[in-house]
Coordinates of C-alpha atoms and ligand atoms in Angstrom, one line a residue:
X1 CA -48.0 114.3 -29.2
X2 CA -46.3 115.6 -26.1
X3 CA -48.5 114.0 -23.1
X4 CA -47.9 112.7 -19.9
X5 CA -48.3 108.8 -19.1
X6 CA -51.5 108.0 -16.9
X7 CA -49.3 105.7 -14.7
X8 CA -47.0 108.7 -13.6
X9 CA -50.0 110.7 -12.8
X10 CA -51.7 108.1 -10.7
X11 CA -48.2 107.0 -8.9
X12 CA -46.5 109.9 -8.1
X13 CA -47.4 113.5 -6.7
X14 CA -45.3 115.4 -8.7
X15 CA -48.1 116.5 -11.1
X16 CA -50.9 117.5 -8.1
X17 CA -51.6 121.0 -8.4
X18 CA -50.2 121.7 -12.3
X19 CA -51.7 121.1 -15.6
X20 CA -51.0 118.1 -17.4
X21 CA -52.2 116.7 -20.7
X22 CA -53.0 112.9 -20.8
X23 CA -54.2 111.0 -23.7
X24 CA -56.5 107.6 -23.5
X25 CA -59.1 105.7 -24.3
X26 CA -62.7 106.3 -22.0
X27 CA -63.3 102.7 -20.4
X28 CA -66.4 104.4 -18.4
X29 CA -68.6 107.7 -18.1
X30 CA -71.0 108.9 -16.1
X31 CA -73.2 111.9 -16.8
X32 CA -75.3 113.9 -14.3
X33 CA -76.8 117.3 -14.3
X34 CA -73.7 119.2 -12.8
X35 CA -70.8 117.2 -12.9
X36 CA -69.3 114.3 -15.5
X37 CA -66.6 111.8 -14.9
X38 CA -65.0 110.2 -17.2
X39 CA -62.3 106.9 -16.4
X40 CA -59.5 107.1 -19.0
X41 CA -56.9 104.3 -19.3
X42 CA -53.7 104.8 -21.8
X43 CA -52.5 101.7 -21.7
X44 CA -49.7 102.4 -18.9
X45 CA -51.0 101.2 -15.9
X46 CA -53.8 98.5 -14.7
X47 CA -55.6 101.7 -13.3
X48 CA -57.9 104.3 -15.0
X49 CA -57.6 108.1 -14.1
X50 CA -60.8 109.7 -13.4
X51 CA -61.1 113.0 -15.1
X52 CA -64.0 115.5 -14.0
X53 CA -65.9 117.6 -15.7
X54 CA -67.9 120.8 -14.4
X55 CA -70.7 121.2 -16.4
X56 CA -71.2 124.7 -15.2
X57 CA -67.8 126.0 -16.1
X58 CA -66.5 127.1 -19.8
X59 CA -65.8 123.7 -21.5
X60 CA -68.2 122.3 -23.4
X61 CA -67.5 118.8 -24.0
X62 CA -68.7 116.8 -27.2
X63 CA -71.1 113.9 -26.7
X64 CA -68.7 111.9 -28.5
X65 CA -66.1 112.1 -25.7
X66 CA -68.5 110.6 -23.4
X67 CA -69.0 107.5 -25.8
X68 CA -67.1 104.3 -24.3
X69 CA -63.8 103.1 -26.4
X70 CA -63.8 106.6 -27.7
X71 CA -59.8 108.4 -27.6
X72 CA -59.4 111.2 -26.5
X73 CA -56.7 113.8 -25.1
X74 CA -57.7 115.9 -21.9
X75 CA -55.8 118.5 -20.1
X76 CA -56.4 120.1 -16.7
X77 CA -55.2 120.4 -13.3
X78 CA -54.0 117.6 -11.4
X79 CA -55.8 117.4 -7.9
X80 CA -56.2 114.9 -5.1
X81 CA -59.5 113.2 -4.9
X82 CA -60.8 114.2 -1.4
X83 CA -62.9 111.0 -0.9
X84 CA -60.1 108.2 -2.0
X85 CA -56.6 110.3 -2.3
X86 CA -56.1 109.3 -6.0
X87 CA -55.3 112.5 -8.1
X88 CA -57.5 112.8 -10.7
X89 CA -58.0 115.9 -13.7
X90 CA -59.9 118.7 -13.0
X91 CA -60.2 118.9 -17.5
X92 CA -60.6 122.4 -19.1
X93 CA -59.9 121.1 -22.5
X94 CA -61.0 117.9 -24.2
X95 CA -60.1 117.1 -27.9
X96 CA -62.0 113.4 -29.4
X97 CA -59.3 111.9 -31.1
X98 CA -61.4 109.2 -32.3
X99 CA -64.8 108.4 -31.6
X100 CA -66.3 105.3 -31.0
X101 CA -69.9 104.0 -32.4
X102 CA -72.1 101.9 -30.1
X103 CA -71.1 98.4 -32.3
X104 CA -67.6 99.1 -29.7
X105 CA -67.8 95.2 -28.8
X106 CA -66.5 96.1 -25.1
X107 CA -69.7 97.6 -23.7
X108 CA -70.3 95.1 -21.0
X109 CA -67.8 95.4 -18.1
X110 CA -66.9 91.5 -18.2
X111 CA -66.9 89.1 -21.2
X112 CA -66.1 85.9 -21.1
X113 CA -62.7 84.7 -22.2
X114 CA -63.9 82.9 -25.0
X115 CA -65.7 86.4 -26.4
X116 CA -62.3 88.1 -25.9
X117 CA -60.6 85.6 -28.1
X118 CA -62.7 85.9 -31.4
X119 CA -61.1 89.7 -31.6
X120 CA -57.6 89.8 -30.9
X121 CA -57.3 93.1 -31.8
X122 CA -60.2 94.7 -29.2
X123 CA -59.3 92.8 -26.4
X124 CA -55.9 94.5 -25.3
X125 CA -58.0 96.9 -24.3
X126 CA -59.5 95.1 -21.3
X127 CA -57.8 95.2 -17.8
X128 CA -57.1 91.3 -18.5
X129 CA -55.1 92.0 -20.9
X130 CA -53.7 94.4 -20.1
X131 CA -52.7 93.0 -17.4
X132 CA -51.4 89.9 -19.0
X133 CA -49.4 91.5 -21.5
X134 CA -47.7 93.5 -19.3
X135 CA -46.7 90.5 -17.5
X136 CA -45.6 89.4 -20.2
X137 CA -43.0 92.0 -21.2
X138 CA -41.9 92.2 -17.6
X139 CA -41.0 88.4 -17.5
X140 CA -39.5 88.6 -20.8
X141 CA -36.7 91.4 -20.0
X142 CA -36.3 89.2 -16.5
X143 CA -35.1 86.2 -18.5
X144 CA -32.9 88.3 -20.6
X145 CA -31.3 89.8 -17.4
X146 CA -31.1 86.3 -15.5
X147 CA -29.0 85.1 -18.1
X148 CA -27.0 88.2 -18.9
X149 CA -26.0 89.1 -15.3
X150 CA -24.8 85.5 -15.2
X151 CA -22.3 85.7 -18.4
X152 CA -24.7 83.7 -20.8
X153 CA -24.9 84.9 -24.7
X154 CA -27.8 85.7 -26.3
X155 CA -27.8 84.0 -29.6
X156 CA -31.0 83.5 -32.5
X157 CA -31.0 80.0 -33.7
X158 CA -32.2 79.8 -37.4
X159 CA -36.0 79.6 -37.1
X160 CA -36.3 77.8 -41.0
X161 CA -33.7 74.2 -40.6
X162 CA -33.3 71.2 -42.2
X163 CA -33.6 69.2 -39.5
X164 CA -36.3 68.2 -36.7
X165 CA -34.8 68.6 -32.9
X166 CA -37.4 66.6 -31.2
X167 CA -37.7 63.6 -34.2
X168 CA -41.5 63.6 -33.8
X169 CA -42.6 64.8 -37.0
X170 CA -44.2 68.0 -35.7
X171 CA -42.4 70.4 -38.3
X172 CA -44.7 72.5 -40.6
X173 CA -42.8 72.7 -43.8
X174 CA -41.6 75.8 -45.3
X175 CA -42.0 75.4 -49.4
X176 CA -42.1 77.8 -52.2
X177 CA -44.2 75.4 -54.4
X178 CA -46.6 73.1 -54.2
X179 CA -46.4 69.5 -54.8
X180 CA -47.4 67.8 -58.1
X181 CA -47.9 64.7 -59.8
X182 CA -44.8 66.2 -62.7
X183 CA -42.3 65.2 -59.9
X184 CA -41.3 61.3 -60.0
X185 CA -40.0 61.6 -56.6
X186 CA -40.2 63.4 -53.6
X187 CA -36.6 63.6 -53.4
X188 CA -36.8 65.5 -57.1
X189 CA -39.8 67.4 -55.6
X190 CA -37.4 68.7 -52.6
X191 CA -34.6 69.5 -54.6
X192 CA -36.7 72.1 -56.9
X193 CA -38.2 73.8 -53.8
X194 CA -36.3 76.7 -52.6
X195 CA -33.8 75.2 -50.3
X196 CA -33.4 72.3 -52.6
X197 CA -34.3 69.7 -49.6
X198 CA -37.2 69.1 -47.1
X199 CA -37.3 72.5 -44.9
X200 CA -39.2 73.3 -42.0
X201 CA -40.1 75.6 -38.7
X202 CA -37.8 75.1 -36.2
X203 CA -39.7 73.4 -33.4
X204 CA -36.2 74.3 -30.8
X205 CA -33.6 76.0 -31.2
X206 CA -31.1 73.6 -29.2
X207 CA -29.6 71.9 -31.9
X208 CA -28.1 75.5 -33.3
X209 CA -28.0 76.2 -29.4
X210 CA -25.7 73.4 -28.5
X211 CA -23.3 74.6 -32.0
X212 CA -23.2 78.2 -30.5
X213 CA -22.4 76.7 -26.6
X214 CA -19.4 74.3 -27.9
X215 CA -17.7 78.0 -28.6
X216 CA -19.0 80.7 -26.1
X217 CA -19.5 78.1 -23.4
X218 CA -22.9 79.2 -21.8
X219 CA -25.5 80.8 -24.5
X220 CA -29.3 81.2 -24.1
X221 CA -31.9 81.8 -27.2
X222 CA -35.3 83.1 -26.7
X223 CA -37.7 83.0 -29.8
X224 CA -40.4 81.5 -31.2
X225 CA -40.9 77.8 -31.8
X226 CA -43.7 75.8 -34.1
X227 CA -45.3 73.0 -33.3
X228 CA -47.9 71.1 -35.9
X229 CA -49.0 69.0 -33.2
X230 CA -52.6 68.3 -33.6
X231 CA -53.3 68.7 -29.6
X232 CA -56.2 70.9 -29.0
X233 CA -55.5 71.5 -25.2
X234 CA -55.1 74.8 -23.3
X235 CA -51.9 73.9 -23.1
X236 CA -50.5 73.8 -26.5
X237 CA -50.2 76.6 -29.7
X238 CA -48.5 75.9 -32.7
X239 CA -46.4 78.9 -32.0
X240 CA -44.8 79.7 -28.9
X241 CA -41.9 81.5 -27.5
X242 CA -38.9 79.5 -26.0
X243 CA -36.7 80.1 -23.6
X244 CA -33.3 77.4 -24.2
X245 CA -30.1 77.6 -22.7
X246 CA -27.6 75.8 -23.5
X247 CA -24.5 75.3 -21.1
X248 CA -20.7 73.5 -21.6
X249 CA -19.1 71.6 -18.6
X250 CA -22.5 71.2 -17.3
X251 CA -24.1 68.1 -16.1
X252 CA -27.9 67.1 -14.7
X253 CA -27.8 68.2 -11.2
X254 CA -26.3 71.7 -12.0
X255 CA -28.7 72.4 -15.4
X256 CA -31.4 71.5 -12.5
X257 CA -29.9 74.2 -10.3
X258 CA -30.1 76.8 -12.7
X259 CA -33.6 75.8 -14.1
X260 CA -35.2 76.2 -10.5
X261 CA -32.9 79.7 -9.9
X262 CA -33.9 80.7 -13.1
X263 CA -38.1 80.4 -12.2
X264 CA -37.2 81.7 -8.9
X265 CA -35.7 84.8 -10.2
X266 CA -38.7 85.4 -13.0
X267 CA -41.4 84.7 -9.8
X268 CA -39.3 87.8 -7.8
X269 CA -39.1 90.0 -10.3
X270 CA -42.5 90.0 -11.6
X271 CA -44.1 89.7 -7.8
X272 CA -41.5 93.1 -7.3
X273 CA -42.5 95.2 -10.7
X274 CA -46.4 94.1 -10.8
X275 CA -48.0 94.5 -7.8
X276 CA -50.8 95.4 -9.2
X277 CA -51.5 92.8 -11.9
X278 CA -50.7 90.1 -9.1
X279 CA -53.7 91.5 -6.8
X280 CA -55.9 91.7 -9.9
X281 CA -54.8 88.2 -11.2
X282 CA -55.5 86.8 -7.5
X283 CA -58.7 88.7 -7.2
X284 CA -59.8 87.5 -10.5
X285 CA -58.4 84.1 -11.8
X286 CA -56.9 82.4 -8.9
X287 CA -57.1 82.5 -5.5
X288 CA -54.1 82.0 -3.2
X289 CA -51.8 83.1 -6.5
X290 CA -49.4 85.5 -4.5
X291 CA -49.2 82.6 -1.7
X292 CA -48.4 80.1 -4.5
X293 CA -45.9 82.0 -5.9
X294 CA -44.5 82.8 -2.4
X295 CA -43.7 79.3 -1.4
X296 CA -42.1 78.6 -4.9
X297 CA -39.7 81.1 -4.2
X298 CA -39.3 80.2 -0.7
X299 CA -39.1 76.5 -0.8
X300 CA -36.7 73.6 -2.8
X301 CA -38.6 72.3 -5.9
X302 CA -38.9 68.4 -5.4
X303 CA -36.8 66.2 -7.6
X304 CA -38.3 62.7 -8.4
X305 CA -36.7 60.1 -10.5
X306 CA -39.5 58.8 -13.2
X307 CA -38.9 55.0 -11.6
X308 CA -40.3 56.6 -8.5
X309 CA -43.0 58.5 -9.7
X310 CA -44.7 55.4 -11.5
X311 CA -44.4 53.8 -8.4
X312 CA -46.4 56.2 -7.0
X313 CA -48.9 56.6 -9.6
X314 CA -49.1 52.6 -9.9
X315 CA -49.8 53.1 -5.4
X316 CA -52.6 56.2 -6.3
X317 CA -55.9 55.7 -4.8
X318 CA -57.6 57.3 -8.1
X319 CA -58.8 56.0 -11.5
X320 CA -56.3 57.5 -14.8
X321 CA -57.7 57.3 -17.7
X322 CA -53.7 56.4 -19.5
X323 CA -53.0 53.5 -17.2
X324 CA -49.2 53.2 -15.9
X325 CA -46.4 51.4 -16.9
X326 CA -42.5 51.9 -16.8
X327 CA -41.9 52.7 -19.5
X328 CA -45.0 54.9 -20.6
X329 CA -44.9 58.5 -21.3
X330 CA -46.4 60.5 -18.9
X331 CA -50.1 62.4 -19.5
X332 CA -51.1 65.3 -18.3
X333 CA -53.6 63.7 -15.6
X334 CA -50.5 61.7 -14.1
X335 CA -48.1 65.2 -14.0
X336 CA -51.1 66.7 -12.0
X337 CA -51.3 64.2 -9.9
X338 CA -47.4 64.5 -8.9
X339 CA -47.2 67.8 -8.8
X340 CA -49.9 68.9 -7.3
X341 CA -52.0 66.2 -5.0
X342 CA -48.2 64.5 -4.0
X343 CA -46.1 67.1 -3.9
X344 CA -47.9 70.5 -4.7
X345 CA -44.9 72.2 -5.8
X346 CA -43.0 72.7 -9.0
X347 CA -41.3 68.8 -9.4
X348 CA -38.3 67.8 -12.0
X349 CA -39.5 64.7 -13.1
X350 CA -35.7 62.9 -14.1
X351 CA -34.4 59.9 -15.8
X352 CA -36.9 59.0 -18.1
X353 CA -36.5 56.0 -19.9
X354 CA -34.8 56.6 -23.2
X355 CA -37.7 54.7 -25.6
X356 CA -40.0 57.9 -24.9
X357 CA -37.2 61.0 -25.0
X358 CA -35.0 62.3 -27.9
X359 CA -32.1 60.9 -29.5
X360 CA -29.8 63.3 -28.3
X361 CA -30.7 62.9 -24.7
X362 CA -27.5 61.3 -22.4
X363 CA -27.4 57.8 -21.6
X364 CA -27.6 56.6 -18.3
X365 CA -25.1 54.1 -17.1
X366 CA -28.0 51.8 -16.5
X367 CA -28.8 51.2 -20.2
X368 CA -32.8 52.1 -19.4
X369 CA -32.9 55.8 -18.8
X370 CA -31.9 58.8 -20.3
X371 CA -30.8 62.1 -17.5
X372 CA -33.5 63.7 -19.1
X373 CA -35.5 66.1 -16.9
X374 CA -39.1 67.8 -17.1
X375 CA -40.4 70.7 -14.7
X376 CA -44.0 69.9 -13.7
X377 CA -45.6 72.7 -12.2
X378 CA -49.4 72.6 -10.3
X379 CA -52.4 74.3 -12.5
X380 CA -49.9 73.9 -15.9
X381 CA -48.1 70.6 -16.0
X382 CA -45.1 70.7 -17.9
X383 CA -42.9 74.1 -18.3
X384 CA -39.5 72.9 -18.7
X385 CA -38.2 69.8 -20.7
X386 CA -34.3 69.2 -20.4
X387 CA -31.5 66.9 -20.7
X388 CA -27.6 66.8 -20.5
X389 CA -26.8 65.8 -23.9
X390 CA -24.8 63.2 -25.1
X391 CA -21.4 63.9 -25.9
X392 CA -20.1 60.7 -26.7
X393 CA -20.3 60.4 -31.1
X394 CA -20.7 56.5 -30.8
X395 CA -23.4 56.4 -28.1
X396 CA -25.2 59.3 -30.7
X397 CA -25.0 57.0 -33.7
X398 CA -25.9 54.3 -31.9
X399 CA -29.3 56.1 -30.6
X400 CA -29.8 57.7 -33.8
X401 CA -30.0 54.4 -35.2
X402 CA -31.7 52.8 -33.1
X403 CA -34.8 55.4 -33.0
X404 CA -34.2 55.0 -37.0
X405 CA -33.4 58.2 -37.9
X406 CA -30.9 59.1 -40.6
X407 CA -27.2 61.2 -40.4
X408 CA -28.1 63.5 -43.5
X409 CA -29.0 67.3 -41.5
X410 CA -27.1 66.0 -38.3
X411 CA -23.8 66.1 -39.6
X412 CA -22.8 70.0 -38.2
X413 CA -24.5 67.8 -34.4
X414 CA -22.3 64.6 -34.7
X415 CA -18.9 67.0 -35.6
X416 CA -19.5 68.5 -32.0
X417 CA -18.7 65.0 -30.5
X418 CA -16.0 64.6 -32.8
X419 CA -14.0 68.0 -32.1
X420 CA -13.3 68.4 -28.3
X421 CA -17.0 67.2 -27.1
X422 CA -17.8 68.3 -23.5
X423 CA -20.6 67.4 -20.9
X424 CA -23.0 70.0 -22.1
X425 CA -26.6 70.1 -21.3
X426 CA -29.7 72.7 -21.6
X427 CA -33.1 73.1 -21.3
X428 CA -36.2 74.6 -23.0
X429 CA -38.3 76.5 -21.0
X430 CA -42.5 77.4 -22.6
X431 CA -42.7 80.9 -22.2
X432 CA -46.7 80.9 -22.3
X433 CA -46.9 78.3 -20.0
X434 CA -44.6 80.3 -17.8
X435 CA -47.1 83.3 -17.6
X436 CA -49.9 80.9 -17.0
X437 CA -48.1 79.7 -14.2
X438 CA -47.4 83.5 -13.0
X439 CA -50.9 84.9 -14.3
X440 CA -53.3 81.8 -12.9
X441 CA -54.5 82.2 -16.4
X442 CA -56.0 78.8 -18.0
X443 CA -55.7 78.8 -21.4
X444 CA -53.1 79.2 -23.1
X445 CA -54.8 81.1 -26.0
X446 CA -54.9 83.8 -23.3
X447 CA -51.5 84.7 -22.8
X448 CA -50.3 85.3 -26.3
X449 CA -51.3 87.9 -28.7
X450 CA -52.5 86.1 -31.6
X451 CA -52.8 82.2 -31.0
X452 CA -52.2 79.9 -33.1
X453 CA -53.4 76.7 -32.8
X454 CA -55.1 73.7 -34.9
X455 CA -57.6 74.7 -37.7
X456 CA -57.7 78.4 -35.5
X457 CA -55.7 81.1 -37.4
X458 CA -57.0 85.4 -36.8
Ligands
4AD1 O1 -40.0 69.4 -23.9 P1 -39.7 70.1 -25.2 O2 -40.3 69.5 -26.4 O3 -38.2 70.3 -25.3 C1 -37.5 70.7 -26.3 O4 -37.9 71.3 -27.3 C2 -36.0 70.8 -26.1 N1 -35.3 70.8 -27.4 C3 -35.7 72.0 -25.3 C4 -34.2 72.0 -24.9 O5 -33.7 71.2 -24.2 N2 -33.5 73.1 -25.4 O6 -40.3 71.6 -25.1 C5 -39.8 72.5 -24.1 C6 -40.9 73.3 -23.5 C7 -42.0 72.4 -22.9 O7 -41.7 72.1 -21.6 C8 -43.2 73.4 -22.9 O8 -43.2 74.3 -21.8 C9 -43.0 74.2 -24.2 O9 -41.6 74.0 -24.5 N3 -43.8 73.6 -25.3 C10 -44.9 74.2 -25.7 N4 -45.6 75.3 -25.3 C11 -46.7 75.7 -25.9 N5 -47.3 75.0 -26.9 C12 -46.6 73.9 -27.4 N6 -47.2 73.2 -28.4 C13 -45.4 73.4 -26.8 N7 -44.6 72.4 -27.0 C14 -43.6 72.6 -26.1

């Protein structure tokens, strides 16, 4: 249907004074006895292009096409609205597309968040969300240039594995058949399901990630990873997208580097392309966003060893509900506090102590901690979780045995010590939490187009 995008009508002038042909869907009318005006938004732009219709010239328009959420395609000449200076259409031909009947859930101007979510399908048609998945894509092809101006590969890591990255029994298995009381075993169970073992969702990719890396020295994967955790938080989904590089000859300090040049480069870009979203974000969701994002780009993220920041929290003048220890795995209320009453700025949290992180984390001279590293960001916590790996096979085993796990699944991992093994580490970065850190947007179910999370499936 050969049509001209709203966006390019509303941001440039080469249109004013010729006919164009937009298509769109009405997000408001107004009627009076001379004149209607209708605001049509196609999806392109945050912004809505007025179109005006003179009720004493030749069109007649339908009373459908004045019905909110109905589509509809509209030519007429561009003009210059004398009061405002945004062009607008001057229409002399409207055709309804589709109409719209008044059960259209979107007839108020603002629902609330929570409406939006029980239809998935209606609410990309808000500004919110359209705002949000715009966002969205924007950040998405910024990660892909950051790490493809730098020399990284782009690689997909198998999203159905055999074995579990983190070790915390999160996977949701992937099975052709059910389970029944004709198996002896669950071993003879496994080995008639499709695979013939245990399968699951991949919950990373960095496992494949790190086998890719050991040969094209500096790869990146961005997918989606599954999570059966059964944490009901804005925070969490079952699926989310994940941003992992992996990196050869690469130690703590310089995966830190590019983690907080990577966030710096997403924050430009996105404060560059959406200017528009930002100022709606800010106006609507968070106040002081564009200054917040300012100052990340402007300023060095903190870097905290986890000995330090327990010493802190242990010194806090407030009541957690998780009380502190070394040794305990941080909660959310004691990454808040961090980042945002001590330090309020992004933080990398390091060498954690290696009973709370994964097996394949490095080993600190010290015999305690692992250089392991989280990015703790205020309003969202956690976006980043990272670690050099450890290269050396006997210092693997070791951990893998001592965390009680078994070789079978991690025999392609322990060959990458044994052939040529190199410092190499990575990190995974949450792509929702990301945009909820760009968007001021508090749930997570907000920033994704279908969320998945506990006993919640659309
Ligand atoms: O800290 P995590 O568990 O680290 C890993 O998976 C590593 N294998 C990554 C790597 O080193 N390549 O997860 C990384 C990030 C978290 O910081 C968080 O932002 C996001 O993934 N994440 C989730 N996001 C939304 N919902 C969930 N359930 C998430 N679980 C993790």
């Amino acid at each position: 249907m050969k049509h001209t995008d709203i966006e390019l009508i509303l941001k440039t002038d080469e249109f004013v004074g010729k006919t164009a042909t937009v298509c769109g869907w009405v997000r408001t009318a107004r009627d009076s006895k001379n004149v209607a005006f209708l605001a049509l938004n196609d999806g392109t732009t945050l912004n809505h292009l007025q179109i005006v219709i003179d009720k004493n010239g030749a069109l007649e328009v339908s009373p459908e096409a004045m019905k909110l959420g109905a589509s509809l395609k509209v030519t007429g000449e561009v003009v210059k609205n004398t009061n405002n200076g945004t062009n607008e259409i001057n229409a002399c031909e409207i055709t309804v597309l589709g109409v719209c009947p008044p059960d259209y859930p979107l007839q108020k101007k603002f629902q609330k968040l929570e409406t939006l979510r029980e239809m998935p399908h209606i609410r990309v048609r808000t500004n919110t969300f359209n705002a949000v998945f715009r966002v969205r894509s924007v950040l998405a092809a910024a990660i892909h240039r950051f790490f493809q101006e730098r020399g990284y590969v782009y690689i997909n890591t198998p999203l159905i594995t055999g074995s579990d990255c983190e070790g915390a029994g999160e996977m949701f298995q992937v099975t052709t058949i059910g389970y029944s009381t004709d198996y002896k075993s669950e071993e003879e169970y496994y080995a008639d399901d499709f695979f013939g073992k245990k399968t699951g969702l991949s919950v990373s990719g960095q496992l494949e990630g790190e086998v890719a890396a050991m040969g094209l020295g500096k790869i990146y994967t961005f997918g989606p990873s599954f999570r059966a955790e059964n944490s009901n938080t804005q925070r969490h989904v079952a699926e989310f997208w994940h941003v992992e590089p992996e990196i050869a000859f690469c130690e703590l300090p310089d995966l830190i580097e590019i983690a907080e040049d990577m966030i710096k480069y997403l924050i430009k870009d996105y404060m560059e392309k959406c200017p528009d979203e930002l100022a709606f974000f800010e106006q609507r969701f968070e106040k002081g966003l564009t200054e917040k994002l300012l100052s990340v780009v402007n300023n060095d993220f903190a870097v905290v060893d986890y000995t330090e920041a327990i010493d802190i929290l242990k010194k806090a003048d407030v009541k957690f509900e998780y009380p502190v220890e070394w040794g305990c795995d941080l909660q959310s209320e004691h990454e808040r506090y961090i980042t945002e009453k001590v330090y309020n700025k992004p933080v990398f949290l390091i060498n954690y102590p290696k009973g709370i992180k994964s097996f394949y984390m490095k080993q600190n001279p010290d015999g305690k901690t692992v250089a392991a590293t989280d990015l703790l960001v205020p309003g969202v916590g956690e976006i980043i979780g990272g670690s050099e790996r450890e290269a050396d096979y006997d210092k693997l085993i070791a951990a893998m045995e001592e965390k009680g796990m078994s070789k079978e699944g991690y025999e392609f991992y322990l060959d990458l010590r044994k052939y040529g093994s190199v410092p190499h580490a990575g990190f995974g970065l949450g792509f929702e939490r990301m945009i909820m850190y760009c968007t001021g947007m508090a749930n997570i179910r907000d920033v994704i187009l279908y969320p998945r999370t506990v006993g919640n499936i659309r």
